[in-house]
Amino acid sequence: MDMDVDLIFKIATIGILVSVLNQVLLRAGREEQAMMTTLAGIIVVLFMIIQLINNFFTTVKTMFQL
Amino acid sequence: MDIVKIAVIGMIGAVLSIIMKSYKPEFSIHLVLSTVLIIFIMILSKLEIVLSFFQSISSEININKIYFPVILKILGVSYVADFTAQICKDAGEGAIANKVEFAGKVIIMYIALPVFLSIIDLINRLIPE
């Protein structure tokens, strides 16, 4: 159970990290890299969440006999 | 005791999502989604016990043996539809939320049709010609 709570903190840290990186890259004048890092951050978080969503839908399906 | 843990997780999720909104709005939806799913998974075991209790009750009463799965299905559909609609509303997409709710209602009607039919033919049989 406690693994899940870490997930929330992981997503928050990734988000803040990406926004800091974004600012740094923007100041350095590389807008494309800034966009790339944002996309990379979102994809990483999405992979972490996809597993949770899949688990959620399978349990709901089995429990409610959908 | 469990409710305290869930309340704390909910608050942490809310606070973090507000922080994320100021830095990077894209991540706040992910954060809200994961918090909601974690809370649901935590409460799953108790829900399982409640549902199995209802299952055992309904198996004794022989009349509504066909109806209990219908109730369960309707519960499941309404929960998932409401869950998605709420997430979409949080993300600011009111239109999608409405459509998901509408689809949920239609599906529930679709599932409940056999029950209506059985009620109607029951009434027909009751009325003496």
PDB file of C-alpha atoms in Angstrom:
ATOM      1  CA  MET A   1       0.000   0.000   0.000  1.00  0.00           C
ATOM      2  CA  ASP A   2       2.716   2.458   0.846  1.00  0.00           C
ATOM      3  CA  MET A   3       4.319   2.065  -2.583  1.00  0.00           C
ATOM      4  CA  ASP A   4       1.310   3.919  -3.985  1.00  0.00           C
ATOM      5  CA  VAL A   5       1.775   6.936  -1.745  1.00  0.00           C
ATOM      6  CA  ASP A   6       5.308   7.299  -3.037  1.00  0.00           C
ATOM      7  CA  LEU A   7       3.810   7.465  -6.534  1.00  0.00           C
ATOM      8  CA  ILE A   8       2.149  10.775  -5.684  1.00  0.00           C
ATOM      9  CA  PHE A   9       5.428  12.228  -4.458  1.00  0.00           C
ATOM     10  CA  LYS A  10       7.271  10.849  -7.489  1.00  0.00           C
ATOM     11  CA  ILE A  11       4.885  12.589  -9.857  1.00  0.00           C
ATOM     12  CA  ALA A  12       5.188  15.835  -7.932  1.00  0.00           C
ATOM     13  CA  THR A  13       8.995  15.712  -7.995  1.00  0.00           C
ATOM     14  CA  ILE A  14       9.066  14.940 -11.709  1.00  0.00           C
ATOM     15  CA  GLY A  15       6.703  17.821 -12.351  1.00  0.00           C
ATOM     16  CA  ILE A  16       8.752  20.340 -10.393  1.00  0.00           C
ATOM     17  CA  LEU A  17      11.987  19.004 -11.908  1.00  0.00           C
ATOM     18  CA  VAL A  18      10.630  19.401 -15.425  1.00  0.00           C
ATOM     19  CA  SER A  19       9.425  22.922 -14.753  1.00  0.00           C
ATOM     20  CA  VAL A  20      12.822  23.914 -13.314  1.00  0.00           C
ATOM     21  CA  LEU A  21      14.598  22.323 -16.274  1.00  0.00           C
ATOM     22  CA  ASN A  22      12.227  24.145 -18.539  1.00  0.00           C
ATOM     23  CA  GLN A  23      13.064  27.491 -17.033  1.00  0.00           C
ATOM     24  CA  VAL A  24      16.802  26.801 -17.250  1.00  0.00           C
ATOM     25  CA  LEU A  25      16.581  25.746 -20.879  1.00  0.00           C
ATOM     26  CA  LEU A  26      14.401  28.754 -21.731  1.00  0.00           C
ATOM     27  CA  ARG A  27      16.936  31.091 -20.163  1.00  0.00           C
ATOM     28  CA  ALA A  28      19.657  29.319 -22.146  1.00  0.00           C
ATOM     29  CA  GLY A  29      17.706  30.095 -25.281  1.00  0.00           C
ATOM     30  CA  ARG A  30      16.871  26.460 -26.268  1.00  0.00           C
ATOM     31  CA  GLU A  31      13.103  26.472 -26.558  1.00  0.00           C
ATOM     32  CA  GLU A  32      12.953  23.148 -28.440  1.00  0.00           C
ATOM     33  CA  GLN A  33      14.857  21.271 -25.711  1.00  0.00           C
ATOM     34  CA  ALA A  34      12.548  22.855 -23.146  1.00  0.00           C
ATOM     35  CA  MET A  35       9.537  21.493 -25.031  1.00  0.00           C
ATOM     36  CA  MET A  36      11.272  18.109 -25.313  1.00  0.00           C
ATOM     37  CA  THR A  37      11.886  17.856 -21.589  1.00  0.00           C
ATOM     38  CA  THR A  38       8.254  18.712 -20.854  1.00  0.00           C
ATOM     39  CA  LEU A  39       7.077  16.005 -23.232  1.00  0.00           C
ATOM     40  CA  ALA A  40       9.548  13.506 -21.776  1.00  0.00           C
ATOM     41  CA  GLY A  41       8.359  14.285 -18.262  1.00  0.00           C
ATOM     42  CA  ILE A  42       4.732  13.809 -19.227  1.00  0.00           C
ATOM     43  CA  ILE A  43       5.459  10.505 -20.949  1.00  0.00           C
ATOM     44  CA  VAL A  44       7.353   9.159 -17.940  1.00  0.00           C
ATOM     45  CA  VAL A  45       4.501  10.077 -15.610  1.00  0.00           C
ATOM     46  CA  LEU A  46       2.002   8.580 -18.029  1.00  0.00           C
ATOM     47  CA  PHE A  47       3.834   5.253 -17.995  1.00  0.00           C
ATOM     48  CA  MET A  48       3.690   5.212 -14.206  1.00  0.00           C
ATOM     49  CA  ILE A  49      -0.030   5.989 -14.184  1.00  0.00           C
ATOM     50  CA  ILE A  50      -1.026   3.595 -16.966  1.00  0.00           C
ATOM     51  CA  GLN A  51      -0.175   0.653 -14.713  1.00  0.00           C
ATOM     52  CA  LEU A  52      -2.413   2.040 -11.964  1.00  0.00           C
ATOM     53  CA  ILE A  53      -5.323   2.705 -14.336  1.00  0.00           C
ATOM     54  CA  ASN A  54      -5.084  -0.790 -15.820  1.00  0.00           C
ATOM     55  CA  ASN A  55      -5.128  -2.290 -12.349  1.00  0.00           C
ATOM     56  CA  PHE A  56      -8.144  -0.137 -11.457  1.00  0.00           C
ATOM     57  CA  PHE A  57     -10.192  -1.123 -14.497  1.00  0.00           C
ATOM     58  CA  THR A  58      -9.488  -4.839 -14.211  1.00  0.00           C
ATOM     59  CA  THR A  59     -10.530  -4.872 -10.553  1.00  0.00           C
ATOM     60  CA  VAL A  60     -13.719  -2.949 -11.284  1.00  0.00           C
ATOM     61  CA  LYS A  61     -14.499  -5.323 -14.134  1.00  0.00           C
ATOM     62  CA  THR A  62     -14.053  -8.435 -12.038  1.00  0.00           C
ATOM     63  CA  MET A  63     -15.799  -7.046  -8.975  1.00  0.00           C
ATOM     64  CA  PHE A  64     -18.940  -5.746 -10.660  1.00  0.00           C
ATOM     65  CA  GLN A  65     -19.015  -8.569 -13.207  1.00  0.00           C
ATOM     66  CA  LEU A  66     -19.097  -6.033 -16.016  1.00  0.00           C
TER      67      LEU A  66
ATOM     68  CA  MET B   1      -8.315   4.113  11.549  1.00  0.00           C
ATOM     69  CA  ASP B   2      -8.173   3.655   7.782  1.00  0.00           C
ATOM     70  CA  ILE B   3     -10.187   6.787   7.113  1.00  0.00           C
ATOM     71  CA  VAL B   4      -7.453   8.908   8.680  1.00  0.00           C
ATOM     72  CA  LYS B   5      -4.898   7.506   6.253  1.00  0.00           C
ATOM     73  CA  ILE B   6      -7.204   8.140   3.314  1.00  0.00           C
ATOM     74  CA  ALA B   7      -7.923  11.685   4.467  1.00  0.00           C
ATOM     75  CA  VAL B   8      -4.215  12.425   4.752  1.00  0.00           C
ATOM     76  CA  ILE B   9      -3.509  11.048   1.293  1.00  0.00           C
ATOM     77  CA  GLY B  10      -6.369  13.081  -0.139  1.00  0.00           C
ATOM     78  CA  MET B  11      -5.070  16.259   1.404  1.00  0.00           C
ATOM     79  CA  ILE B  12      -1.509  15.596   0.252  1.00  0.00           C
ATOM     80  CA  GLY B  13      -2.811  15.029  -3.258  1.00  0.00           C
ATOM     81  CA  ALA B  14      -4.816  18.244  -3.183  1.00  0.00           C
ATOM     82  CA  VAL B  15      -1.929  20.346  -1.892  1.00  0.00           C
ATOM     83  CA  LEU B  16       0.562  18.874  -4.346  1.00  0.00           C
ATOM     84  CA  SER B  17      -1.843  19.358  -7.226  1.00  0.00           C
ATOM     85  CA  ILE B  18      -2.224  23.053  -6.386  1.00  0.00           C
ATOM     86  CA  ILE B  19       1.555  23.414  -6.290  1.00  0.00           C
ATOM     87  CA  MET B  20       1.794  21.621  -9.604  1.00  0.00           C
ATOM     88  CA  LYS B  21      -0.871  23.906 -11.103  1.00  0.00           C
ATOM     89  CA  SER B  22       1.374  26.909 -10.570  1.00  0.00           C
ATOM     90  CA  TYR B  23       4.523  25.275 -11.961  1.00  0.00           C
ATOM     91  CA  LYS B  24       3.337  22.852 -14.612  1.00  0.00           C
ATOM     92  CA  PRO B  25      -0.466  22.542 -15.123  1.00  0.00           C
ATOM     93  CA  GLU B  26      -0.053  19.399 -17.250  1.00  0.00           C
ATOM     94  CA  PHE B  27       1.107  17.386 -14.250  1.00  0.00           C
ATOM     95  CA  SER B  28      -1.730  18.315 -11.908  1.00  0.00           C
ATOM     96  CA  ILE B  29      -4.203  16.083 -13.755  1.00  0.00           C
ATOM     97  CA  HIS B  30      -1.806  13.153 -13.459  1.00  0.00           C
ATOM     98  CA  LEU B  31      -1.403  13.804  -9.766  1.00  0.00           C
ATOM     99  CA  VAL B  32      -5.152  13.991  -9.136  1.00  0.00           C
ATOM    100  CA  LEU B  33      -5.687  10.802 -11.122  1.00  0.00           C
ATOM    101  CA  SER B  34      -3.089   8.853  -9.174  1.00  0.00           C
ATOM    102  CA  THR B  35      -4.397  10.073  -5.809  1.00  0.00           C
ATOM    103  CA  VAL B  36      -7.939   9.051  -6.688  1.00  0.00           C
ATOM    104  CA  LEU B  37      -6.818   5.626  -7.881  1.00  0.00           C
ATOM    105  CA  ILE B  38      -4.700   5.027  -4.796  1.00  0.00           C
ATOM    106  CA  ILE B  39      -7.591   5.880  -2.489  1.00  0.00           C
ATOM    107  CA  PHE B  40      -9.875   3.555  -4.431  1.00  0.00           C
ATOM    108  CA  ILE B  41      -7.376   0.699  -4.261  1.00  0.00           C
ATOM    109  CA  MET B  42      -7.006   1.228  -0.521  1.00  0.00           C
ATOM    110  CA  ILE B  43     -10.769   0.944   0.048  1.00  0.00           C
ATOM    111  CA  LEU B  44     -11.102  -2.016  -2.336  1.00  0.00           C
ATOM    112  CA  SER B  45     -10.790  -4.749   0.279  1.00  0.00           C
ATOM    113  CA  LYS B  46     -13.715  -3.419   2.314  1.00  0.00           C
ATOM    114  CA  LEU B  47     -15.860  -2.976  -0.794  1.00  0.00           C
ATOM    115  CA  GLU B  48     -15.084  -6.579  -1.746  1.00  0.00           C
ATOM    116  CA  ILE B  49     -16.403  -7.816   1.614  1.00  0.00           C
ATOM    117  CA  VAL B  50     -19.588  -5.749   1.319  1.00  0.00           C
ATOM    118  CA  LEU B  51     -20.262  -7.046  -2.194  1.00  0.00           C
ATOM    119  CA  SER B  52     -19.644 -10.673  -1.254  1.00  0.00           C
ATOM    120  CA  PHE B  53     -22.024 -10.187   1.700  1.00  0.00           C
ATOM    121  CA  PHE B  54     -24.746  -8.992  -0.673  1.00  0.00           C
ATOM    122  CA  GLN B  55     -23.951 -11.896  -2.992  1.00  0.00           C
ATOM    123  CA  SER B  56     -24.513 -14.434  -0.234  1.00  0.00           C
ATOM    124  CA  ILE B  57     -27.742 -12.718   0.883  1.00  0.00           C
ATOM    125  CA  SER B  58     -29.167 -12.651  -2.619  1.00  0.00           C
ATOM    126  CA  SER B  59     -28.367 -16.308  -3.249  1.00  0.00           C
ATOM    127  CA  GLU B  60     -30.708 -17.309  -0.387  1.00  0.00           C
ATOM    128  CA  ILE B  61     -33.691 -15.335  -1.725  1.00  0.00           C
ATOM    129  CA  ASN B  62     -34.472 -17.216  -4.902  1.00  0.00           C
ATOM    130  CA  ILE B  63     -36.647 -14.584  -6.633  1.00  0.00           C
ATOM    131  CA  ASN B  64     -34.007 -12.019  -7.404  1.00  0.00           C
ATOM    132  CA  LYS B  65     -31.289 -14.419  -8.439  1.00  0.00           C
ATOM    133  CA  ILE B  66     -31.380 -13.013 -11.994  1.00  0.00           C
ATOM    134  CA  TYR B  67     -31.659  -9.423 -10.801  1.00  0.00           C
ATOM    135  CA  PHE B  68     -28.625  -9.228  -8.520  1.00  0.00           C
ATOM    136  CA  PRO B  69     -26.024  -9.252 -11.334  1.00  0.00           C
ATOM    137  CA  VAL B  70     -28.038  -6.460 -12.971  1.00  0.00           C
ATOM    138  CA  ILE B  71     -27.786  -4.384  -9.806  1.00  0.00           C
ATOM    139  CA  LEU B  72     -24.061  -5.055  -9.584  1.00  0.00           C
ATOM    140  CA  LYS B  73     -23.530  -4.111 -13.221  1.00  0.00           C
ATOM    141  CA  ILE B  74     -25.489  -0.894 -12.824  1.00  0.00           C
ATOM    142  CA  LEU B  75     -23.427  -0.057  -9.742  1.00  0.00           C
ATOM    143  CA  GLY B  76     -20.211  -0.648 -11.638  1.00  0.00           C
ATOM    144  CA  VAL B  77     -21.245   1.350 -14.699  1.00  0.00           C
ATOM    145  CA  SER B  78     -22.482   4.277 -12.634  1.00  0.00           C
ATOM    146  CA  TYR B  79     -19.302   4.307 -10.548  1.00  0.00           C
ATOM    147  CA  VAL B  80     -16.951   4.269 -13.532  1.00  0.00           C
ATOM    148  CA  ALA B  81     -19.013   6.874 -15.396  1.00  0.00           C
ATOM    149  CA  ASP B  82     -19.084   9.169 -12.385  1.00  0.00           C
ATOM    150  CA  PHE B  83     -15.366   8.650 -11.784  1.00  0.00           C
ATOM    151  CA  THR B  84     -14.456   9.631 -15.353  1.00  0.00           C
ATOM    152  CA  ALA B  85     -16.892  12.539 -15.417  1.00  0.00           C
ATOM    153  CA  GLN B  86     -15.428  13.922 -12.195  1.00  0.00           C
ATOM    154  CA  ILE B  87     -11.874  13.631 -13.500  1.00  0.00           C
ATOM    155  CA  CYS B  88     -12.866  15.413 -16.714  1.00  0.00           C
ATOM    156  CA  LYS B  89     -14.593  18.177 -14.737  1.00  0.00           C
ATOM    157  CA  ASP B  90     -11.447  18.667 -12.652  1.00  0.00           C
ATOM    158  CA  ALA B  91      -9.426  18.949 -15.810  1.00  0.00           C
ATOM    159  CA  GLY B  92     -11.861  21.637 -16.928  1.00  0.00           C
ATOM    160  CA  GLU B  93     -13.479  19.605 -19.720  1.00  0.00           C
ATOM    161  CA  GLY B  94     -17.177  20.030 -18.899  1.00  0.00           C
ATOM    162  CA  ALA B  95     -18.354  18.854 -22.306  1.00  0.00           C
ATOM    163  CA  ILE B  96     -16.557  15.519 -22.099  1.00  0.00           C
ATOM    164  CA  ALA B  97     -17.829  15.014 -18.556  1.00  0.00           C
ATOM    165  CA  ASN B  98     -21.425  15.535 -19.677  1.00  0.00           C
ATOM    166  CA  LYS B  99     -21.032  13.124 -22.578  1.00  0.00           C
ATOM    167  CA  VAL B 100     -19.561  10.433 -20.341  1.00  0.00           C
ATOM    168  CA  GLU B 101     -22.419  10.847 -17.879  1.00  0.00           C
ATOM    169  CA  PHE B 102     -24.952  10.673 -20.698  1.00  0.00           C
ATOM    170  CA  ALA B 103     -23.341   7.512 -22.039  1.00  0.00           C
ATOM    171  CA  GLY B 104     -23.415   6.039 -18.538  1.00  0.00           C
ATOM    172  CA  LYS B 105     -27.142   6.726 -18.245  1.00  0.00           C
ATOM    173  CA  VAL B 106     -27.844   5.136 -21.616  1.00  0.00           C
ATOM    174  CA  ILE B 107     -25.834   2.039 -20.689  1.00  0.00           C
ATOM    175  CA  ILE B 108     -27.673   1.741 -17.373  1.00  0.00           C
ATOM    176  CA  MET B 109     -31.015   1.953 -19.202  1.00  0.00           C
ATOM    177  CA  TYR B 110     -29.775  -0.671 -21.625  1.00  0.00           C
ATOM    178  CA  ILE B 111     -28.837  -3.021 -18.779  1.00  0.00           C
ATOM    179  CA  ALA B 112     -32.108  -2.404 -16.961  1.00  0.00           C
ATOM    180  CA  LEU B 113     -34.322  -3.185 -19.987  1.00  0.00           C
ATOM    181  CA  PRO B 114     -34.840  -6.905 -19.185  1.00  0.00           C
ATOM    182  CA  VAL B 115     -36.038  -5.931 -15.716  1.00  0.00           C
ATOM    183  CA  PHE B 116     -38.631  -3.581 -17.194  1.00  0.00           C
ATOM    184  CA  LEU B 117     -39.802  -6.282 -19.572  1.00  0.00           C
ATOM    185  CA  SER B 118     -40.250  -8.796 -16.790  1.00  0.00           C
ATOM    186  CA  ILE B 119     -42.202  -6.251 -14.738  1.00  0.00           C
ATOM    187  CA  ILE B 120     -44.469  -5.428 -17.649  1.00  0.00           C
ATOM    188  CA  ASP B 121     -45.322  -9.032 -18.418  1.00  0.00           C
ATOM    189  CA  LEU B 122     -45.835  -9.622 -14.695  1.00  0.00           C
ATOM    190  CA  ILE B 123     -48.434  -6.808 -14.702  1.00  0.00           C
ATOM    191  CA  ASN B 124     -50.063  -8.268 -17.793  1.00  0.00           C
ATOM    192  CA  ARG B 125     -50.447 -11.595 -16.085  1.00  0.00           C
ATOM    193  CA  LEU B 126     -51.919  -9.938 -12.999  1.00  0.00           C
ATOM    194  CA  ILE B 127     -54.658  -8.082 -14.884  1.00  0.00           C
ATOM    195  CA  PRO B 128     -57.511 -10.629 -15.405  1.00  0.00           C
ATOM    196  CA  GLU B 129     -58.841 -10.613 -19.036  1.00  0.00           C
TER     197      GLU B 129
END
